[in-house]
mmCIF file with all atom_site columns, C-alpha atoms in Angstrom:
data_model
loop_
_atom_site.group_PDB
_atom_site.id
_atom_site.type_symbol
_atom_site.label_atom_id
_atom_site.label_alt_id
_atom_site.label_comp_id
_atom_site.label_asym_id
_atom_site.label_entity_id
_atom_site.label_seq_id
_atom_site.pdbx_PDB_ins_code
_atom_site.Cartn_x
_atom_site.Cartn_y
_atom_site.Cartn_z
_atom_site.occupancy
_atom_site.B_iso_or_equiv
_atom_site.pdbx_formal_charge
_atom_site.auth_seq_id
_atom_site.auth_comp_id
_atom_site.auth_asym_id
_atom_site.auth_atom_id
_atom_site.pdbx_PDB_model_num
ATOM 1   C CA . UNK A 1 1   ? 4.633  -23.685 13.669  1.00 35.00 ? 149 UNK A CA 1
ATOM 2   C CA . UNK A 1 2   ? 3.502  -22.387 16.865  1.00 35.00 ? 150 UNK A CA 1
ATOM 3   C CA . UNK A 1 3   ? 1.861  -18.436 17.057  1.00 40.00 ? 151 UNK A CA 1
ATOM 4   C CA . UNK A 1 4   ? 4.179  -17.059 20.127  1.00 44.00 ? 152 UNK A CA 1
ATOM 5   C CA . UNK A 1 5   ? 3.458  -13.504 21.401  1.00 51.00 ? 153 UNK A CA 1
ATOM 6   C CA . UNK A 1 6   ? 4.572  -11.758 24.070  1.00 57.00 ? 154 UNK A CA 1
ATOM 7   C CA . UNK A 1 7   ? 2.644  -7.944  24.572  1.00 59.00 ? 155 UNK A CA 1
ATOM 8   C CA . UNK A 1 8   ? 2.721  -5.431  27.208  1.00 63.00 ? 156 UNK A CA 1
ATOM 9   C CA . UNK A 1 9   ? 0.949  -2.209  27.680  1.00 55.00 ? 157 UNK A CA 1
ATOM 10  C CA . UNK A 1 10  ? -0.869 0.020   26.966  1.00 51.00 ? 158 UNK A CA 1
ATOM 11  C CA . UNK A 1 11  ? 0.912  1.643   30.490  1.00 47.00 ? 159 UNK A CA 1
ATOM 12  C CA . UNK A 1 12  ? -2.062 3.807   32.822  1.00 44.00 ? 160 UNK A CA 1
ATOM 13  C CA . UNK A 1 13  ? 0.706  4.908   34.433  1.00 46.00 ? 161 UNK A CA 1
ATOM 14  C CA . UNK A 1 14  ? 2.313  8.511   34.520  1.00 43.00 ? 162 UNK A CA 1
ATOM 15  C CA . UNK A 1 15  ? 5.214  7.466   32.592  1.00 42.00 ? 163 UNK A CA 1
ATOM 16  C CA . UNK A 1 16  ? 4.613  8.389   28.708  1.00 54.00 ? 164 UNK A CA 1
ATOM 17  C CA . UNK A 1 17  ? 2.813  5.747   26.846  1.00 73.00 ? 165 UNK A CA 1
ATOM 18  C CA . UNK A 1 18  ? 4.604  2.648   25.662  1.00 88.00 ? 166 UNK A CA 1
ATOM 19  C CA . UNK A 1 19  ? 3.241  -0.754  24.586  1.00 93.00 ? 167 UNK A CA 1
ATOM 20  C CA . UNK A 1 20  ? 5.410  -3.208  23.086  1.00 94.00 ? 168 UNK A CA 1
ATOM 21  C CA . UNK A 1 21  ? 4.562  -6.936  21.941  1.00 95.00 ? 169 UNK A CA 1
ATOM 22  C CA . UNK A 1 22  ? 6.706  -9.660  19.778  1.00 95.00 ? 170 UNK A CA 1
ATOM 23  C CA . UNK A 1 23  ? 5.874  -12.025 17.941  1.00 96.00 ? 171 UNK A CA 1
ATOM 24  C CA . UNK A 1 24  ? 6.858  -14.623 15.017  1.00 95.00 ? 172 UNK A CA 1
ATOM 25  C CA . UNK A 1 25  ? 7.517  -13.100 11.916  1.00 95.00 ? 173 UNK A CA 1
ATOM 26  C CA . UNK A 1 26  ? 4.851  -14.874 9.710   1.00 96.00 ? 174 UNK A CA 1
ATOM 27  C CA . UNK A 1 27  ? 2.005  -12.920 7.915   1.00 96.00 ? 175 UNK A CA 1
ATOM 28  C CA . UNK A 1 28  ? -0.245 -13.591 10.031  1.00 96.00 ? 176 UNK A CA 1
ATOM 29  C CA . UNK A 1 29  ? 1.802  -11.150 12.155  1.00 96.00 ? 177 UNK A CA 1
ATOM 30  C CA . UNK A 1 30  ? 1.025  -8.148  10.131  1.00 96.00 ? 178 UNK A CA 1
ATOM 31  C CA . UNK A 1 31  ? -2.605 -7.606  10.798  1.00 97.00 ? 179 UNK A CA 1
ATOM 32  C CA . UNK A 1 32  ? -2.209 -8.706  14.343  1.00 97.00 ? 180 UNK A CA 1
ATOM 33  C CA . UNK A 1 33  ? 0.653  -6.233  14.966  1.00 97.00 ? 181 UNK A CA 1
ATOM 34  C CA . UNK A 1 34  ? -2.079 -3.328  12.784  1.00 96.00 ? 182 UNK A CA 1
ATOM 35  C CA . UNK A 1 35  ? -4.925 -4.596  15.637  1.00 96.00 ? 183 UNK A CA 1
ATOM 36  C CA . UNK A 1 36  ? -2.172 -4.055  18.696  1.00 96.00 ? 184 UNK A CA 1
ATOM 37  C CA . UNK A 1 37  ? -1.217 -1.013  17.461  1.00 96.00 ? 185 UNK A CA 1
ATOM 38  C CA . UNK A 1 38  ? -4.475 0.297   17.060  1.00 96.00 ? 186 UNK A CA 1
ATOM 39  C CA . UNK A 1 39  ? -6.269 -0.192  20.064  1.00 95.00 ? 187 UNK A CA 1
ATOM 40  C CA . UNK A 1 40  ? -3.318 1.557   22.006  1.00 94.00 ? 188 UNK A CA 1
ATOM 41  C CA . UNK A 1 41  ? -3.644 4.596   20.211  1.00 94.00 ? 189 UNK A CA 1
ATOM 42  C CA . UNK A 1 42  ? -7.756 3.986   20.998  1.00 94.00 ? 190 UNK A CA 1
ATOM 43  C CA . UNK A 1 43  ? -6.577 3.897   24.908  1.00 92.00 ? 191 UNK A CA 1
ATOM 44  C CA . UNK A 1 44  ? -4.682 6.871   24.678  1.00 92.00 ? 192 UNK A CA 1
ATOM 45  C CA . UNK A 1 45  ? -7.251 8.543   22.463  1.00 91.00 ? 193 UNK A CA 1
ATOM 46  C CA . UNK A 1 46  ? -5.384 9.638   19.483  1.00 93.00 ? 194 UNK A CA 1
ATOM 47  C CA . UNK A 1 47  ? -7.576 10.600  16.539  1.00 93.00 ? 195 UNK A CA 1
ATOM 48  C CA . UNK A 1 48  ? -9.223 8.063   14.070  1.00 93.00 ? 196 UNK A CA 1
ATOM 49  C CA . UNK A 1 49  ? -6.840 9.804   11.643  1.00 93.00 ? 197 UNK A CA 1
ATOM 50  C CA . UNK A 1 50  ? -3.880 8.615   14.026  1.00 93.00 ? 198 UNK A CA 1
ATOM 51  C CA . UNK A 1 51  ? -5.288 5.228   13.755  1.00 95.00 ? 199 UNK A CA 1
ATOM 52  C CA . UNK A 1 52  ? -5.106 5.147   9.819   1.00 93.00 ? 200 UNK A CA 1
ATOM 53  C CA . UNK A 1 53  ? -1.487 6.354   10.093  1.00 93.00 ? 201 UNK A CA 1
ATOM 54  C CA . UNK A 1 54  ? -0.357 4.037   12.833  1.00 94.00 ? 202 UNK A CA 1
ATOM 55  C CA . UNK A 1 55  ? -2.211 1.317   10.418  1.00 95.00 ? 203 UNK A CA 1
ATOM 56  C CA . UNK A 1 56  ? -0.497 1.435   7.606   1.00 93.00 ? 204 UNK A CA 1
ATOM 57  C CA . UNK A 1 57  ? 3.057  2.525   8.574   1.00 94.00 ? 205 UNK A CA 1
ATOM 58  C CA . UNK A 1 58  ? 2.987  -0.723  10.865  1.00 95.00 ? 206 UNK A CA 1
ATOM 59  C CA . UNK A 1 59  ? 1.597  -2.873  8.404   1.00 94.00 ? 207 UNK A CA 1
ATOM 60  C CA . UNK A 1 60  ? 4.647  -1.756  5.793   1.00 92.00 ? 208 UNK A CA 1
ATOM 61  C CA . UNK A 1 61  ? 7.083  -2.067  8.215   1.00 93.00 ? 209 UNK A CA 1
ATOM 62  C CA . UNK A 1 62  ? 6.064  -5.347  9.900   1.00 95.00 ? 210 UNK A CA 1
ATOM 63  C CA . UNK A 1 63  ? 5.342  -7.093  6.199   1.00 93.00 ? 211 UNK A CA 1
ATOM 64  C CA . UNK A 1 64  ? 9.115  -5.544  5.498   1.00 91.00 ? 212 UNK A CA 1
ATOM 65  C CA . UNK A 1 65  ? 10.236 -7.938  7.962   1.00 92.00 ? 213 UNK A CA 1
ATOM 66  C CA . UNK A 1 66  ? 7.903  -10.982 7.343   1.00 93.00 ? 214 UNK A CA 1
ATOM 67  C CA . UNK A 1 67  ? 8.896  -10.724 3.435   1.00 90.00 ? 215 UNK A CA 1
ATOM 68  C CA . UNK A 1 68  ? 12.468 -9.079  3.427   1.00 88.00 ? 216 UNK A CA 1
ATOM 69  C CA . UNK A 1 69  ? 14.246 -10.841 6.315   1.00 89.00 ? 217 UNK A CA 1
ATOM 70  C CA . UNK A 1 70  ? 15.675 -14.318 7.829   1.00 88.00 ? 218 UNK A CA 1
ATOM 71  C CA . UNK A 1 71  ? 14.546 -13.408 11.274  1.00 93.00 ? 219 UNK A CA 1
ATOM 72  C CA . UNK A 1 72  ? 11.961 -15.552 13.093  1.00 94.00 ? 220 UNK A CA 1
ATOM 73  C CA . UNK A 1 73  ? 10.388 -13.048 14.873  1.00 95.00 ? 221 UNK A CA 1
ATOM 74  C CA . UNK A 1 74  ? 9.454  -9.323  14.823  1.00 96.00 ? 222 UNK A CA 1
ATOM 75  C CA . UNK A 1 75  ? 8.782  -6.733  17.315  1.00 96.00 ? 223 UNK A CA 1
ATOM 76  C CA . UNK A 1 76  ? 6.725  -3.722  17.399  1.00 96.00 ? 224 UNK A CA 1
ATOM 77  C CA . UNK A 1 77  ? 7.239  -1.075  20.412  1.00 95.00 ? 225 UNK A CA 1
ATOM 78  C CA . UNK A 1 78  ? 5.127  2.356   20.038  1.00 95.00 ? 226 UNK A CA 1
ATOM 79  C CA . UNK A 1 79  ? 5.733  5.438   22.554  1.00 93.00 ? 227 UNK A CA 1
ATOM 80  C CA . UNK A 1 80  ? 3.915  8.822   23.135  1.00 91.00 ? 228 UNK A CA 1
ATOM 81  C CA . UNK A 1 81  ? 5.945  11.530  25.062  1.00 87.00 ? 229 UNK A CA 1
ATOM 82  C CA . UNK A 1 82  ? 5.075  15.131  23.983  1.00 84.00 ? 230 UNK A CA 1
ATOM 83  C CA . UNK A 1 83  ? 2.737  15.102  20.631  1.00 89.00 ? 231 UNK A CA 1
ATOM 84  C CA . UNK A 1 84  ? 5.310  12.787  19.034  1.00 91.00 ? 232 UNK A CA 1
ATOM 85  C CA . UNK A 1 85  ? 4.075  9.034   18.345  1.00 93.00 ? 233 UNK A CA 1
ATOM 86  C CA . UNK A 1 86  ? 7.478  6.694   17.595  1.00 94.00 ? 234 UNK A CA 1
ATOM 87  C CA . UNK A 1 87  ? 6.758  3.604   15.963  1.00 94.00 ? 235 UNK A CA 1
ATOM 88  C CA . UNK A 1 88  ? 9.358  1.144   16.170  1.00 95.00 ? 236 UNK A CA 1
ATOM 89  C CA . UNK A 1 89  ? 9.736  -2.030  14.451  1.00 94.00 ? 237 UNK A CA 1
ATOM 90  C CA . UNK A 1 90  ? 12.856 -4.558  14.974  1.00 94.00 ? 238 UNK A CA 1
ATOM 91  C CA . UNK A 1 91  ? 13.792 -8.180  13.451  1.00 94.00 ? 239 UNK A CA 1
ATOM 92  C CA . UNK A 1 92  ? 16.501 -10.562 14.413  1.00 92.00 ? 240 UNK A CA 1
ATOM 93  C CA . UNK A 1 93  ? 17.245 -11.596 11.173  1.00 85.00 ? 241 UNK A CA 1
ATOM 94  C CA . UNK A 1 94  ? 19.223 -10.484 8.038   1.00 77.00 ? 242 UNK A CA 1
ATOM 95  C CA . UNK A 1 95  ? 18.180 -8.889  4.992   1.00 68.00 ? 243 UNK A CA 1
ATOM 96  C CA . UNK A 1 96  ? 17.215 -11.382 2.159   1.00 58.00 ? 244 UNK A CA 1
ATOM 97  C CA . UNK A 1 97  ? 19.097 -10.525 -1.067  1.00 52.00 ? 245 UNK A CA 1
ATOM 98  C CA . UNK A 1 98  ? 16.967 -9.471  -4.078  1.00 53.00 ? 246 UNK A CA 1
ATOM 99  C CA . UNK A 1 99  ? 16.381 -11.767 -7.003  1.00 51.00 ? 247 UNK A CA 1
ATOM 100 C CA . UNK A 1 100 ? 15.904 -9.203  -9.324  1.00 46.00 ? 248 UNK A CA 1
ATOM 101 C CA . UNK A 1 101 ? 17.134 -5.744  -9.594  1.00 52.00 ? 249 UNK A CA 1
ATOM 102 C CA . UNK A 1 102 ? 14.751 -3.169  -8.803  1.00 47.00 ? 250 UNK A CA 1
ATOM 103 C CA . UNK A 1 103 ? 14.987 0.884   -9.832  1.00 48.00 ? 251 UNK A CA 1
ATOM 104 C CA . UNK A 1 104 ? 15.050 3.158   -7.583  1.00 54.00 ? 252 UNK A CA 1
ATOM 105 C CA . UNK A 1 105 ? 12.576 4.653   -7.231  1.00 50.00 ? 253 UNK A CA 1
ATOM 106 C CA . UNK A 1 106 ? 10.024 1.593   -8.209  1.00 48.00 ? 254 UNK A CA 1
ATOM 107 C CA . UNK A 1 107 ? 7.970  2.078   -11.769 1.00 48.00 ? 255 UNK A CA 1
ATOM 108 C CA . UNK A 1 108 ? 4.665  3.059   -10.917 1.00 49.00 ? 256 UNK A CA 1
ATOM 109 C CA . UNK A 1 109 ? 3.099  -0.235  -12.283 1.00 46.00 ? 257 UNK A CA 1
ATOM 110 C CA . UNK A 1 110 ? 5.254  -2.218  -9.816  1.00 41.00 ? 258 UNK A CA 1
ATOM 111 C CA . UNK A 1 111 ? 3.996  -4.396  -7.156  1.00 49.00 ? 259 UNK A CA 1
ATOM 112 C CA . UNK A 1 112 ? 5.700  -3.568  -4.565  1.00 51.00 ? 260 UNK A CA 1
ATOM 113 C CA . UNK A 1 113 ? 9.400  -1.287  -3.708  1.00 52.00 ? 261 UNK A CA 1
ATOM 114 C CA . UNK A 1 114 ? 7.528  1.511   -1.934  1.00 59.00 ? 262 UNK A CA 1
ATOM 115 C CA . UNK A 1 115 ? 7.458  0.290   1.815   1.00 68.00 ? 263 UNK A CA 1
ATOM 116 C CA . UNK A 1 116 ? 9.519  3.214   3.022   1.00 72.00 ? 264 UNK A CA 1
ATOM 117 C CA . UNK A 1 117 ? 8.240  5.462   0.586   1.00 73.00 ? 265 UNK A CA 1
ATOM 118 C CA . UNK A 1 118 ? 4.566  4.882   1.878   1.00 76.00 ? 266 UNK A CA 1
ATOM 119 C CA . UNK A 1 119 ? 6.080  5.023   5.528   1.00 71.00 ? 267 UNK A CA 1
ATOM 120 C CA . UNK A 1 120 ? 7.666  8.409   5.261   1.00 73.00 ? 268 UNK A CA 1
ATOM 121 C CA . UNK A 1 121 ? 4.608  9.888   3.322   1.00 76.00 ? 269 UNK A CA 1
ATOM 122 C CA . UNK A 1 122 ? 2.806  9.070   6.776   1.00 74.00 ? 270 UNK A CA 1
ATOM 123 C CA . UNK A 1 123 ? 5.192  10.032  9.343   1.00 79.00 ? 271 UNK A CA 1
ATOM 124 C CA . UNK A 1 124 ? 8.658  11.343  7.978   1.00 80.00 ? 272 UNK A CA 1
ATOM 125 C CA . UNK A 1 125 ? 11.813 9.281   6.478   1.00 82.00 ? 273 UNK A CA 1
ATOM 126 C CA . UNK A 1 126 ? 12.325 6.891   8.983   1.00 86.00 ? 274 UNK A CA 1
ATOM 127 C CA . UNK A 1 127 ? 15.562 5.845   10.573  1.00 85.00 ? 275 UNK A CA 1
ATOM 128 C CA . UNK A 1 128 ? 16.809 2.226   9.494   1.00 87.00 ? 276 UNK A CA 1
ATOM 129 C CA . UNK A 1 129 ? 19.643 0.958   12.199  1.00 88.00 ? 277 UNK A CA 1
ATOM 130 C CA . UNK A 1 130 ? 21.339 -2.522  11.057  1.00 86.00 ? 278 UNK A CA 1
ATOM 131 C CA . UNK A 1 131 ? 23.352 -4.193  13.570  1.00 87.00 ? 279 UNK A CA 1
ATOM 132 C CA . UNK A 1 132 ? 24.931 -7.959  13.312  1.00 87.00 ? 280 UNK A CA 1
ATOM 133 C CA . UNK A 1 133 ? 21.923 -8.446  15.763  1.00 89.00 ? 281 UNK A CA 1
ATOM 134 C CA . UNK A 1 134 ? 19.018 -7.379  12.997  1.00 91.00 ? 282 UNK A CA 1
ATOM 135 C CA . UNK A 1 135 ? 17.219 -4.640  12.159  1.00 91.00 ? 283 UNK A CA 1
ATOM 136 C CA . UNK A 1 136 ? 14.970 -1.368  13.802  1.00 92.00 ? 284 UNK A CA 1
ATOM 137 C CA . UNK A 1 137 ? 13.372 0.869   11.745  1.00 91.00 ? 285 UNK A CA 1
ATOM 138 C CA . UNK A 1 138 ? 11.920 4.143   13.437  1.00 91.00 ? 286 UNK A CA 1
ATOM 139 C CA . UNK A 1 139 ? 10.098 6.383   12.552  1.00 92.00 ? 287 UNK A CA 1
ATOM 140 C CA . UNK A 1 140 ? 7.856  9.569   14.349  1.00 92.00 ? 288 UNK A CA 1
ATOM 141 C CA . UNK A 1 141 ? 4.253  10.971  13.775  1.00 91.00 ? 289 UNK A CA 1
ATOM 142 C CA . UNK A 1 142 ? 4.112  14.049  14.755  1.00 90.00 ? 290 UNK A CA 1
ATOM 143 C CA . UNK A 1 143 ? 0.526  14.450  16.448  1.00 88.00 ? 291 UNK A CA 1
ATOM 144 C CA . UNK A 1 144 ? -1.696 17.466  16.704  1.00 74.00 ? 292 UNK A CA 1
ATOM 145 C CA . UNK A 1 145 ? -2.867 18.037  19.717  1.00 56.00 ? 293 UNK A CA 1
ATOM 146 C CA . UNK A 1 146 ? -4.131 14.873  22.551  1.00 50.00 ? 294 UNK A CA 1
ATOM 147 C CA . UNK A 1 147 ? -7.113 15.121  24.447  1.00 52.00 ? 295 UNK A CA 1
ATOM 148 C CA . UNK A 1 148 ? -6.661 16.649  27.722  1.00 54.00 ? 296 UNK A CA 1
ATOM 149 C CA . UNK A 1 149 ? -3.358 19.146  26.358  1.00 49.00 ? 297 UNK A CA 1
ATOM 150 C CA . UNK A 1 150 ? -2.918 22.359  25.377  1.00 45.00 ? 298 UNK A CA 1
#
């Protein structure tokens, strides 16, 4: 299987920040999506503690995708306007049924079931949109203030 990506941004424009990049949904995807999302908050200097959010509410999101869905590819698209960060993250596919059931919430000693749980701890309960066309999740950190603002 062939690694396809497709990646824009960061923007040095005046138009608020916005990167975006695609690429196959394998897990191989996850830390490569983490490494994208992190240097654009570097180049628009968001804090270190920024970066640890961004982190690990894009790795959750992106291995959601990878593990929990029949699409072949996922896409990540992050925009600053304001001191609001939106991480978005959308598949093409269809949600894989379970093959057990899980409780809601998971037992502590469980392996996984906590994805959104993690995700909202970070930024706020994020917005899940599922079309006939896949999947986009969405969710906001709210920022203190950016270098260079009030």
């Amino acid at each position: 299987m062939t690694t396809t990506s497709s990646c824009r941004g960061p923007s040095t424009d005046e138009a608020p920040c916005r990167v975006v990049c695609t690429r196959e949904a394998t897990p191989a995807s996850v830390p490569f999506l983490r490494r994208f999302a992190g240097a654009a908050v570097d180049r628009w200097e968001l804090s270190g503690e920024v970066r640890d959010a961004v982190a690990v509410v894009v790795a959750e999101l992106v291995t959601n995708v990878v593990v929990h869905t029949t699409s072949d590819d996922v896409t990540l698209c992050l925009g600053v306007r304001d001191d609001v960060l939106k991480i978005e993250v959308r598949d093409r596919g269809h949600w894989q049924p379970e093959d057990h059931d899980r409780p809601d919430p998971a037992p502590a000693h469980a392996e996984g079931g906590r994805g959104l749980d993690i995700v909202a701890a970070y930024s706020g309960v994020p917005a899940v949109r599922a079309t006939a066309a896949g999947t986009t999740v969405s969710t906001d950190l709210r920022l203190r203030s950016r270098p260079g603002t009030a």
